[in-house]
Short mmCIF file of C-alpha atoms and ligand atoms in Angstrom, two decimals:
data_model
loop_
_atom_site.label_atom_id
_atom_site.label_comp_id
_atom_site.label_asym_id
_atom_site.label_seq_id
_atom_site.Cartn_x
_atom_site.Cartn_y
_atom_site.Cartn_z
CA UNK I 272 -37.70 -24.74 -9.38
CA UNK I 273 -41.31 -23.95 -9.56
CA UNK I 274 -40.67 -19.89 -10.13
CA UNK I 275 -38.45 -20.40 -12.79
CA UNK I 276 -40.76 -19.94 -15.45
CA UNK I 277 -41.80 -16.93 -13.96
CA UNK I 278 -38.14 -14.94 -14.58
CA UNK I 279 -39.19 -11.79 -16.07
CA UNK I 280 -38.33 -11.79 -19.77
CA UNK I 281 -35.64 -9.31 -21.21
CA UNK I 282 -38.44 -7.20 -22.91
CA UNK I 283 -40.40 -6.96 -19.76
CA UNK I 284 -37.43 -5.43 -17.84
CA UNK I 285 -36.63 -2.74 -20.76
CA UNK I 286 -39.85 -1.01 -20.64
CA UNK I 287 -39.40 -0.73 -16.19
CA UNK I 288 -38.81 3.53 -15.71
CA UNK I 289 -35.52 2.46 -14.39
CA UNK I 290 -33.91 0.68 -17.13
CA UNK I 291 -35.00 3.33 -19.60
CA UNK I 292 -33.14 5.71 -17.38
CA UNK I 293 -30.49 3.71 -17.43
CA UNK I 294 -30.51 3.10 -21.24
CA UNK I 295 -30.64 6.64 -21.76
CA UNK I 296 -27.76 7.34 -19.65
CA UNK I 297 -25.15 4.16 -20.56
CA UNK I 298 -24.71 2.06 -23.54
CA UNK I 299 -27.67 0.22 -24.15
CA UNK I 300 -25.45 -3.12 -25.02
CA UNK I 301 -23.88 -2.85 -21.76
CA UNK I 302 -27.30 -2.36 -20.34
CA UNK I 303 -28.34 -5.36 -21.50
CA UNK I 304 -25.27 -7.72 -20.74
CA UNK I 305 -26.21 -6.46 -17.15
CA UNK I 306 -29.62 -7.46 -17.44
CA UNK I 307 -28.80 -10.87 -18.72
CA UNK I 308 -26.21 -11.68 -15.77
CA UNK I 309 -28.64 -10.56 -13.52
CA UNK I 310 -31.67 -12.95 -15.02
CA UNK I 311 -29.10 -15.70 -14.84
CA UNK I 312 -28.01 -15.18 -11.12
CA UNK I 313 -31.51 -14.86 -10.44
CA UNK I 314 -32.01 -18.51 -12.01
CA UNK I 315 -29.80 -19.85 -9.72
CA UNK I 316 -30.70 -18.05 -6.50
CA UNK I 317 -34.30 -19.69 -7.21
CA UNK I 318 -32.71 -23.52 -7.92
CA UNK I 319 -32.98 -23.83 -4.04
CA UNK I 320 -36.23 -21.98 -3.43
CA UNK I 321 -39.10 -23.92 -2.87
CA UNK I 322 -41.82 -21.61 -1.69
CA UNK I 323 -43.50 -19.68 -4.80
CA UNK I 324 -43.09 -16.52 -5.46
CA UNK I 325 -45.11 -14.08 -7.38
CA UNK I 326 -43.92 -12.34 -10.65
CA UNK I 327 -43.78 -8.88 -9.18
CA UNK I 328 -41.59 -10.11 -6.52
CA UNK I 329 -39.31 -11.74 -9.07
CA UNK I 330 -39.23 -8.56 -11.06
CA UNK I 331 -38.59 -6.59 -8.31
CA UNK I 332 -35.36 -8.88 -7.46
CA UNK I 333 -33.76 -8.79 -10.97
CA UNK I 334 -33.50 -4.83 -10.33
CA UNK I 335 -32.24 -4.36 -7.42
CA UNK I 336 -29.57 -6.95 -8.54
CA UNK I 337 -29.46 -4.52 -11.55
CA UNK I 338 -29.14 -1.66 -9.69
CA UNK I 339 -26.28 -3.07 -8.10
CA UNK I 340 -24.51 -4.08 -11.11
CA UNK I 341 -25.00 -0.69 -12.50
CA UNK I 342 -23.82 1.15 -9.85
CA UNK I 343 -20.46 -1.38 -9.29
CA UNK I 344 -19.98 -1.00 -12.77
CA UNK I 345 -19.98 2.64 -12.98
CA UNK I 346 -17.56 2.75 -9.92
CA UNK I 347 -14.02 0.56 -10.86
CA UNK I 348 -12.90 -2.48 -8.93
CA UNK I 349 -10.77 -0.14 -6.19
CA UNK I 350 -12.59 1.33 -3.47
CA UNK I 351 -11.81 3.14 -0.25
CA UNK I 352 -10.88 0.72 3.09
CA UNK I 353 -11.08 2.00 6.44
CA UNK I 354 -8.08 0.84 8.34
CA UNK I 355 -8.71 -0.66 11.90
CA UNK I 356 -6.20 -2.86 12.17
CA UNK I 357 -3.23 -0.42 13.44
CA UNK I 358 -0.89 -1.83 10.58
CA UNK I 359 0.45 1.35 9.42
CA UNK I 360 1.68 0.73 6.19
CA UNK I 361 -0.48 -2.33 4.91
CA UNK I 362 0.76 -3.14 1.62
CA UNK I 363 -2.29 -4.92 1.22
CA UNK I 364 -4.48 -1.43 1.34
CA UNK I 365 -2.16 0.26 -0.70
CA UNK I 366 0.85 1.09 1.98
CA UNK I 367 1.08 4.87 2.07
CA UNK I 368 -2.45 7.05 1.97
CA UNK I 369 -0.73 10.19 0.66
CA UNK I 370 -1.15 13.23 2.16
CA UNK I 371 -3.00 16.56 1.11
CA UNK I 372 -0.26 18.42 -0.42
CA UNK I 373 0.78 15.64 -2.46
CA UNK I 374 -2.78 15.06 -3.45
CA UNK I 375 -3.51 18.78 -4.60
CA UNK I 376 -0.35 18.93 -6.62
CA UNK I 377 -0.93 15.98 -8.54
CA UNK I 378 -4.50 16.68 -8.89
CA UNK I 379 -3.10 19.99 -10.53
CA UNK I 380 -0.72 18.62 -12.48
CA UNK I 381 -3.55 15.47 -13.62
CA UNK I 382 -5.75 18.32 -15.20
CA UNK I 383 -3.56 20.20 -16.84
CA UNK I 384 -1.22 19.64 -19.77
CA UNK I 385 2.91 20.70 -17.69
CA UNK I 386 6.02 20.90 -18.32
CA UNK I 387 7.12 16.68 -17.64
CA UNK I 388 9.68 16.52 -20.58
CA UNK I 389 10.24 20.14 -21.50
CA UNK I 390 12.64 22.50 -20.67
CA UNK I 391 10.89 25.88 -20.15
CA UNK I 392 14.22 27.92 -20.32
CA UNK I 393 15.04 26.86 -23.45
CA UNK I 394 12.14 26.06 -25.35
CA UNK I 395 13.18 22.67 -25.92
CA UNK I 396 12.81 19.05 -24.98
CA UNK I 397 13.72 18.31 -21.31
CA UNK I 398 14.32 15.33 -19.07
CA UNK I 399 11.19 13.58 -16.69
CA UNK I 400 14.25 12.60 -14.66
CA UNK I 401 15.49 16.07 -13.83
CA UNK I 402 12.53 16.89 -11.79
CA UNK I 403 12.80 15.63 -8.17
CA UNK I 404 16.56 14.96 -8.40
CA UNK I 405 17.34 18.24 -7.12
CA UNK I 406 15.17 18.30 -3.66
CA UNK I 407 16.61 14.50 -3.55
CA UNK I 408 19.94 16.03 -3.20
CA UNK I 409 19.32 18.33 -0.99
CA UNK I 410 17.47 15.99 1.38
CA UNK I 411 19.63 13.51 1.42
CA UNK I 412 23.10 14.60 0.28
CA UNK I 413 23.73 12.61 -2.88
CA UNK I 414 25.15 13.83 -5.59
CA UNK I 415 22.46 12.74 -8.07
CA UNK I 416 19.28 10.93 -8.06
CA UNK I 417 16.47 8.97 -10.04
CA UNK I 418 13.18 7.90 -9.73
CA UNK I 419 11.27 4.68 -11.36
CA UNK I 420 8.73 2.56 -10.73
CA UNK I 421 9.31 0.97 -7.29
CA UNK I 422 12.00 -0.21 -5.65
CA UNK I 423 12.55 -3.81 -6.74
CA UNK I 424 12.95 -2.09 -10.39
CA UNK I 425 15.41 0.44 -8.76
CA UNK I 426 17.28 -2.42 -7.72
CA UNK I 427 16.94 -4.13 -11.11
CA UNK I 428 18.43 -0.90 -12.68
CA UNK I 429 21.67 -0.67 -10.36
CA UNK I 430 22.53 -4.12 -10.86
CA UNK I 431 21.97 -4.29 -14.73
CA UNK I 432 23.84 -0.72 -15.32
CA UNK I 433 26.44 -1.66 -12.95
CA UNK I 434 27.08 -5.36 -13.22
CA UNK I 435 25.29 -6.95 -16.50
CA UNK I 436 27.48 -10.52 -17.20
CA UNK I 437 29.83 -9.75 -14.26
CA UNK I 438 29.69 -10.73 -10.27
CA UNK I 439 27.98 -8.73 -7.12
CA UNK I 440 29.38 -9.99 -4.00
CA UNK I 441 26.25 -10.62 -1.63
CA UNK I 442 26.27 -11.92 2.26
CA UNK I 443 24.12 -14.63 2.89
CA UNK I 444 22.38 -13.30 5.59
CA UNK I 445 20.64 -10.82 3.27
CA UNK I 446 19.40 -12.78 0.58
CA UNK I 447 15.89 -11.56 1.61
CA UNK I 448 12.54 -12.25 -0.01
CA UNK I 449 10.30 -9.57 0.51
CA UNK I 450 6.13 -9.29 0.16
CA UNK I 451 6.48 -12.77 -1.63
CA UNK I 452 7.28 -11.74 -5.06
CA UNK I 453 10.65 -9.48 -4.40
CA UNK I 454 13.77 -11.90 -3.84
CA UNK I 455 17.31 -10.72 -3.87
CA UNK I 456 18.82 -14.02 -6.10
CA UNK I 457 16.17 -13.77 -8.91
CA UNK I 458 16.16 -10.01 -9.54
CA UNK I 459 19.85 -10.47 -9.35
CA UNK I 460 18.96 -13.33 -11.98
CA UNK I 461 17.15 -11.18 -13.95
CA UNK I 462 19.44 -8.02 -14.04
CA UNK I 463 21.76 -10.20 -15.94
CA UNK I 464 24.21 -10.12 -12.83
CA UNK I 465 25.55 -13.17 -11.55
CA UNK I 466 25.00 -13.57 -7.90
CA UNK I 467 28.38 -14.36 -5.48
CA UNK I 468 27.41 -15.45 -2.08
CA UNK I 469 29.57 -14.63 0.88
CA UNK I 470 29.64 -15.67 4.35
CA UNK I 471 26.92 -17.77 6.53
CA UNK I 472 23.24 -17.10 7.55
CA UNK I 473 24.24 -15.35 10.82
CA UNK I 474 27.92 -14.07 10.17
CA UNK I 475 29.29 -12.52 7.74
CA UNK I 476 33.12 -10.66 8.17
CA UNK I 477 34.57 -8.09 5.90
CA UNK I 478 37.27 -10.62 5.17
CA UNK I 479 34.58 -12.36 3.38
CA UNK I 480 34.00 -9.45 0.66
CA UNK I 481 37.38 -8.66 0.27
CA UNK I 482 38.43 -12.70 -0.01
CA UNK I 483 35.91 -13.12 -3.09
CA UNK I 484 36.88 -10.13 -4.83
CA UNK I 485 38.29 -10.72 -8.34
CA UNK I 486 38.53 -9.27 -11.86
CA UNK I 487 35.02 -10.58 -12.70
CA UNK I 488 33.85 -8.62 -9.37
CA UNK I 489 31.29 -5.23 -10.45
CA UNK I 490 29.65 -4.30 -7.58
CA UNK I 491 29.47 -5.21 -3.76
CA UNK I 492 25.94 -5.27 -2.52
CA UNK I 493 24.04 -4.97 0.62
CA UNK I 494 20.41 -5.49 1.32
CA UNK I 495 18.54 -4.13 4.27
CA UNK I 496 17.28 -7.02 5.86
CA UNK I 497 13.60 -4.95 6.82
CA UNK I 498 11.34 -7.84 7.46
CA UNK I 499 13.04 -10.08 9.96
CA UNK I 500 15.91 -10.14 12.20
CA UNK I 501 19.01 -12.48 12.84
CA UNK I 502 18.84 -12.04 16.68
CA UNK I 503 21.77 -14.45 18.75
CA UNK I 504 24.89 -14.75 17.44
CA UNK I 505 24.98 -12.82 14.36
CA UNK I 506 27.23 -10.35 12.59
CA UNK I 507 26.85 -8.06 9.43
CA UNK I 508 29.52 -5.97 8.15
CA UNK I 509 28.85 -2.18 8.76
CA UNK I 510 27.89 -0.03 5.86
CA UNK I 511 30.91 2.76 6.15
CA UNK I 512 33.41 -0.43 6.21
CA UNK I 513 31.45 -2.10 3.27
CA UNK I 514 32.35 1.51 1.68
CA UNK I 515 35.84 1.99 2.47
CA UNK I 516 36.33 -1.62 1.08
CA UNK I 517 35.26 -0.36 -2.11
CA UNK I 518 36.94 2.47 -2.39
CA UNK I 519 40.03 0.63 -1.60
CA UNK I 520 39.56 -1.86 -4.35
CA UNK I 521 37.86 0.25 -6.70
CA UNK I 522 34.61 -1.55 -6.85
CA UNK I 523 31.15 0.29 -6.50
CA UNK I 524 28.94 -0.21 -3.85
CA UNK I 525 24.91 -0.52 -3.59
CA UNK I 526 22.74 -0.74 -0.96
CA UNK I 527 18.91 -2.13 -1.32
CA UNK I 528 17.57 0.20 1.78
CA UNK I 529 13.98 -0.76 1.29
CA UNK I 530 12.35 1.62 3.33
CA UNK I 531 13.41 5.35 2.93
CA UNK I 532 13.59 7.26 6.63
CA UNK I 533 14.30 10.57 5.75
CA UNK I 534 13.87 11.76 9.42
CA UNK I 535 14.76 11.26 12.37
CA UNK I 536 12.26 8.95 14.13
CA UNK I 537 14.13 7.85 17.13
CA UNK I 538 12.02 9.92 19.55
CA UNK I 539 9.19 7.83 18.96
CA UNK I 540 10.78 4.73 19.66
CA UNK I 541 11.72 3.67 16.01
CA UNK I 542 15.37 3.26 15.86
CA UNK I 543 16.18 0.60 13.50
CA UNK I 544 15.81 1.69 10.07
CA UNK I 545 18.57 3.89 9.42
CA UNK I 546 18.54 7.41 7.51
CA UNK I 547 19.05 7.89 3.96
CA UNK I 548 21.37 10.81 4.98
CA UNK I 549 23.29 8.77 7.49
CA UNK I 550 23.80 5.74 4.58
CA UNK I 551 24.90 8.32 1.58
CA UNK I 552 27.21 10.02 4.28
CA UNK I 553 28.53 6.66 4.93
CA UNK I 554 30.07 6.79 1.60
CA UNK I 555 27.91 3.55 -0.11
CA UNK I 556 28.08 4.76 -3.87
CA UNK I 557 24.22 3.91 -5.00
CA UNK I 558 21.24 3.35 -2.51
CA UNK I 559 17.84 2.76 -3.09
CA UNK I 560 14.36 2.51 -1.52
CA UNK I 561 10.68 2.59 -1.89
CA UNK I 562 8.60 5.94 -2.28
CA UNK I 563 5.35 4.62 -0.56
CA UNK I 564 7.00 2.72 3.20
CA UNK I 565 8.26 4.80 5.76
CA UNK I 566 8.71 8.00 3.60
CA UNK I 567 4.40 8.21 3.10
CA UNK I 568 4.95 8.62 -0.38
CA UNK I 569 3.82 7.27 -4.06
CA UNK I 570 4.81 4.07 -4.68
CA UNK I 571 8.17 5.11 -6.57
CA UNK I 572 11.83 3.43 -6.31
CA UNK I 573 14.22 6.25 -5.64
CA UNK I 574 17.76 5.91 -6.34
CA UNK I 575 20.25 8.14 -4.87
CA UNK I 576 24.14 8.13 -4.84
CA UNK I 577 27.51 9.01 -7.00
CA UNK I 578 26.78 10.57 -10.23
CA UNK I 579 28.72 8.53 -12.99
CA UNK I 580 26.44 5.46 -11.70
CA UNK I 581 23.38 7.61 -12.05
CA UNK I 582 24.06 8.96 -15.22
CA UNK I 583 24.82 5.07 -16.46
CA UNK I 584 21.10 4.15 -15.27
CA UNK I 585 20.23 7.29 -17.46
CA UNK I 586 21.51 5.86 -20.49
CA UNK I 587 20.20 2.61 -19.97
CA UNK I 588 17.38 1.29 -22.20
CA UNK I 589 15.51 -0.64 -19.19
CA UNK I 590 14.84 2.79 -17.81
CA UNK I 591 12.26 3.08 -20.62
CA UNK I 592 10.66 0.29 -19.35
CA UNK I 593 10.74 1.25 -15.23
CA UNK I 594 10.05 4.93 -15.54
CA UNK I 595 8.01 6.64 -13.54
CA UNK I 596 4.73 9.23 -15.21
CA UNK I 597 3.71 12.61 -14.27
CA UNK I 598 1.39 11.41 -11.33
CA UNK I 599 4.28 9.48 -9.45
CA UNK I 600 6.68 12.63 -9.95
CA UNK I 601 3.46 14.96 -8.47
CA UNK I 602 3.01 13.05 -5.69
CA UNK I 603 6.59 12.79 -4.95
CA UNK I 604 7.64 15.86 -5.43
CA UNK I 605 4.77 17.01 -3.23
CA UNK I 606 5.85 14.95 -0.41
CA UNK I 607 9.33 15.57 -0.63
CA UNK I 608 8.50 19.20 -0.18
CA UNK I 609 6.85 18.81 2.83
CA UNK I 610 10.03 17.03 4.17
CA UNK I 611 11.98 19.80 3.23
CA UNK I 612 10.06 23.07 4.07
CA UNK I 613 6.77 22.04 5.29
CA UNK I 614 5.90 20.11 8.56
CA UNK I 615 5.88 16.28 7.48
CA UNK I 616 4.42 15.48 11.45
CA UNK I 617 1.10 16.84 10.48
CA UNK I 618 0.94 16.33 6.55
CA UNK I 619 2.30 13.46 5.95
CA UNK I 620 -0.41 10.65 7.15
CA UNK I 621 2.18 7.97 7.73
CA UNK I 622 4.65 10.23 9.51
CA UNK I 623 1.51 11.35 11.86
CA UNK I 624 0.32 8.14 12.39
CA UNK I 625 3.75 7.19 13.45
CA UNK I 626 4.54 10.13 15.81
CA UNK I 627 0.99 9.57 17.55
CA UNK I 628 1.79 9.24 21.07
CA UNK I 629 -0.38 7.10 23.95
CA UNK I 630 -2.19 10.41 24.85
CA UNK I 631 -3.46 11.35 21.66
CA UNK I 632 -4.01 7.78 21.36
CA UNK I 633 -6.17 7.12 23.83
CA UNK I 634 -8.28 10.38 23.58
CA UNK I 635 -9.16 8.95 19.94
CA UNK I 636 -10.21 5.93 21.22
CA UNK I 637 -12.42 7.84 24.41
CA UNK I 638 -14.12 9.25 21.59
CA UNK I 639 -14.35 6.66 19.44
CA UNK I 640 -15.37 4.31 22.28
CA UNK I 641 -18.40 6.87 23.81
CA UNK I 642 -19.62 7.38 20.36
CA UNK I 643 -20.27 3.47 19.58
CA UNK I 644 -21.77 3.17 22.76
CA UNK I 645 -24.20 5.68 21.88
CA UNK I 646 -25.06 4.28 18.47
CA UNK I 647 -24.88 0.68 18.98
CA UNK I 648 -24.44 0.31 22.47
CA UNK I 649 -28.27 -0.48 23.20
CA UNK I 650 -28.42 -2.78 20.06
CA UNK I 651 -29.78 -6.22 20.16
CA UNK I 652 -26.74 -8.82 20.17
CA UNK I 653 -24.27 -6.23 20.96
CA UNK I 654 -22.67 -7.36 24.31
CA UNK I 655 -19.68 -4.98 25.57
CA UNK I 656 -17.93 -2.01 24.34
CA UNK I 657 -14.84 -1.37 25.64
CA UNK I 658 -11.36 1.01 25.76
CA UNK I 659 -8.46 -1.35 25.82
CA UNK I 660 -4.48 -0.51 25.06
CA UNK I 661 -3.30 -2.63 22.07
CA UNK I 662 -0.14 -3.04 20.39
CA UNK I 663 0.16 -1.61 16.89
CA UNK I 664 2.69 -2.51 14.20
CA UNK I 665 4.71 -0.18 11.15
CA UNK I 666 4.10 -2.77 8.35
CA UNK I 667 5.22 -2.53 4.98
CA UNK I 668 8.48 -5.25 5.82
CA UNK I 669 9.46 -2.52 8.33
CA UNK I 670 10.48 -2.96 12.17
CA UNK I 671 9.21 -6.92 12.12
CA UNK I 672 9.35 -7.21 15.70
CA UNK I 673 8.59 -3.66 16.81
CA UNK I 674 5.27 -3.06 18.73
CA UNK I 675 3.74 0.15 18.57
CA UNK I 676 2.01 1.33 22.01
CA UNK I 677 -1.64 1.78 20.75
CA UNK I 678 -5.47 2.16 22.12
CA UNK I 679 -8.69 0.94 20.70
CA UNK I 680 -12.24 -0.21 21.26
CA UNK I 681 -13.31 -3.45 21.66
CA UNK I 682 -16.79 -5.15 20.78
CA UNK I 683 -18.43 -8.24 21.93
CA UNK I 684 -21.25 -9.45 20.11
CA UNK I 685 -23.83 -12.46 21.33
CA UNK I 686 -25.40 -15.17 18.97
CA UNK I 687 -23.39 -13.64 15.80
CA UNK I 688 -20.92 -15.18 14.30
CA UNK I 689 -17.88 -13.25 13.78
CA UNK I 690 -16.72 -13.96 10.67
CA UNK I 691 -20.09 -13.26 8.82
CA UNK I 692 -19.90 -9.79 10.37
CA UNK I 693 -15.75 -9.21 9.68
CA UNK I 694 -17.01 -10.73 6.16
CA UNK I 695 -20.21 -8.11 5.86
CA UNK I 696 -17.85 -5.09 6.56
CA UNK I 697 -15.44 -5.86 4.27
CA UNK I 698 -18.32 -5.76 1.51
CA UNK I 699 -19.34 -2.29 2.66
CA UNK I 700 -18.11 0.34 0.38
CA UNK I 701 -15.94 2.10 2.39
CA UNK I 702 -14.92 -1.51 3.93
CA UNK I 703 -13.98 -1.71 7.15
CA UNK I 704 -10.98 -4.07 8.00
CA UNK I 705 -11.02 -5.04 11.47
CA UNK I 706 -8.63 -7.17 13.96
CA UNK I 707 -10.38 -9.60 16.23
CA UNK I 708 -9.29 -11.21 20.11
CA UNK I 709 -10.62 -13.66 22.34
CA UNK I 710 -13.51 -13.87 19.97
CA UNK I 711 -14.01 -9.85 19.79
CA UNK I 712 -13.51 -7.46 17.52
CA UNK I 713 -10.79 -5.25 17.73
CA UNK I 714 -10.81 -2.04 16.48
CA UNK I 715 -7.05 0.40 16.48
CA UNK I 716 -7.92 4.09 16.08
CA UNK I 717 -3.96 4.76 14.52
CA UNK I 718 -5.04 4.07 11.25
CA UNK I 719 -8.44 5.35 11.21
CA UNK I 720 -7.96 8.99 9.12
CA UNK I 721 -9.78 11.61 9.89
CA UNK I 722 -13.08 11.91 9.33
CA UNK I 723 -13.62 8.46 9.11
CA UNK I 724 -15.22 7.60 12.79
CA UNK I 725 -18.42 8.53 11.40
CA UNK I 726 -18.68 6.35 8.57
CA UNK I 727 -17.23 3.23 10.68
CA UNK I 728 -19.74 3.82 12.84
CA UNK I 729 -22.68 4.26 10.69
CA UNK I 730 -21.81 1.71 8.67
CA UNK I 731 -21.52 -0.52 11.90
CA UNK I 732 -24.98 -0.12 12.85
CA UNK I 733 -26.84 -0.37 9.88
CA UNK I 734 -24.85 -3.74 9.63
CA UNK I 735 -26.09 -4.57 13.15
CA UNK I 736 -29.86 -3.13 12.48
CA UNK I 737 -30.01 -5.34 9.22
CA UNK I 738 -28.51 -8.55 10.73
CA UNK I 739 -30.77 -8.21 13.76
CA UNK I 740 -34.03 -7.22 11.26
CA UNK I 741 -33.29 -11.14 9.88
CA UNK I 742 -33.33 -12.34 13.08
C1 PLP W 89 10.21 -3.29 0.01
C2 PLP W 89 11.47 -3.76 -0.10
C3 PLP W 89 11.70 -3.83 -1.59
C4 PLP W 89 10.68 -4.05 -2.48
O1 PLP W 89 10.33 -2.48 -2.52
P1 PLP W 89 8.89 -2.06 -3.80
O2 PLP W 89 9.07 -0.66 -3.77
O3 PLP W 89 7.80 -2.86 -2.91
O4 PLP W 89 9.27 -2.70 -5.03
C5 PLP W 89 13.24 -4.52 -1.85
N1 PLP W 89 14.07 -4.43 -1.17
C6 PLP W 89 13.80 -4.47 0.63
C7 PLP W 89 15.01 -4.21 1.22
C8 PLP W 89 12.41 -3.90 0.80
O5 PLP W 89 12.33 -3.68 2.06
#
């Protein structure tokens, strides 16, 4: 309490050289706000300080706080995170990092005018929905395609366009919740369609669907149970059987596929997720999936299927509220072109990370381990650094039970609270997210992007050195 009267006044702060510079560069009122916030924080800090501090020290503390605030305000709240968790599609970390071709294309479209809604051939107004349609048709074999904000929007639009005010038949085994906010029954309600549940949690037969069909039935709906698996005695109707039933009774079939896998990944052990092409070939009328899950592109909801249903969706007023912007279209086209004629295993980060084999991961972990040894191995409180085998996850709700064999580095500390250290590393910019095992820090190398190893090592070294200085 003894220091409170020595907190610098605003006028005194305003004459400091660096503060004068801020005011030259930024809005004066904004800097004044930040000065008040900084002194307010200092006041709160000082309530618990008993030793007497001199005026100069208090001024310096205020200026340091101000500097942090100015640099934070100038950056925005999104920041880079280094993913040391080994979870490839981490919903909390923005799911799929984009590849360079997608980013370059997106930047070019962002910086310039473009033909988003312009038919260059005729010099007239065009449609934004035309852009990704042809390449999606080529890649999936579908007649038509449409892209909206995300897969939740795609499902909503599909249900609303095809079944508003009418019945939709769904298996009880597929009434999924994804990511805490997307629940099939809720989305169904919002779309205006009426849910008709058939079968049981673990078993649903084709006769359950056919028995439930009546004149109110508008759609047969299947959801891919991405994030869980029913094991033991279970049965779901295969997609081609459902498609056949729909054709016989002249009722369209829609599938919410979740992840959109466009290339065969069975050779890498990933065989549970059906490919979009296979679903189209099975005769299902409409399929929807995410752009930023296994496809490795931007957030988007991709709808492919029969032209007459897609045309109906394009005419739906709801589409105006769910539409994608030019940046999404560019990032998606930039990604899809790689599937069509590029080399997705190299140029799409998600695909590259999923493909990485033991040898490549081992080498990457060896390099990181050796560099860490050299840089922080002899620091106080670092007990041991070792290379180890671990298990990674696909994430994003896909392959919930499948573990990808991986490698990483394990760091043991002494006289250091791992919770505190992890928090400090999360508060760096870029932040580092890691795992833990038996009280040690674990960094999986699969999800560390190229060029980030050195950033990570420097960050760890700096944080530890600061920690050691504090004693
Ligand atoms: C992920 C997922 C969704 C939601 O997709 P978003 O693109 O996140 O909106 C819907 N259904 C299934 C089956 C999913 O796996």
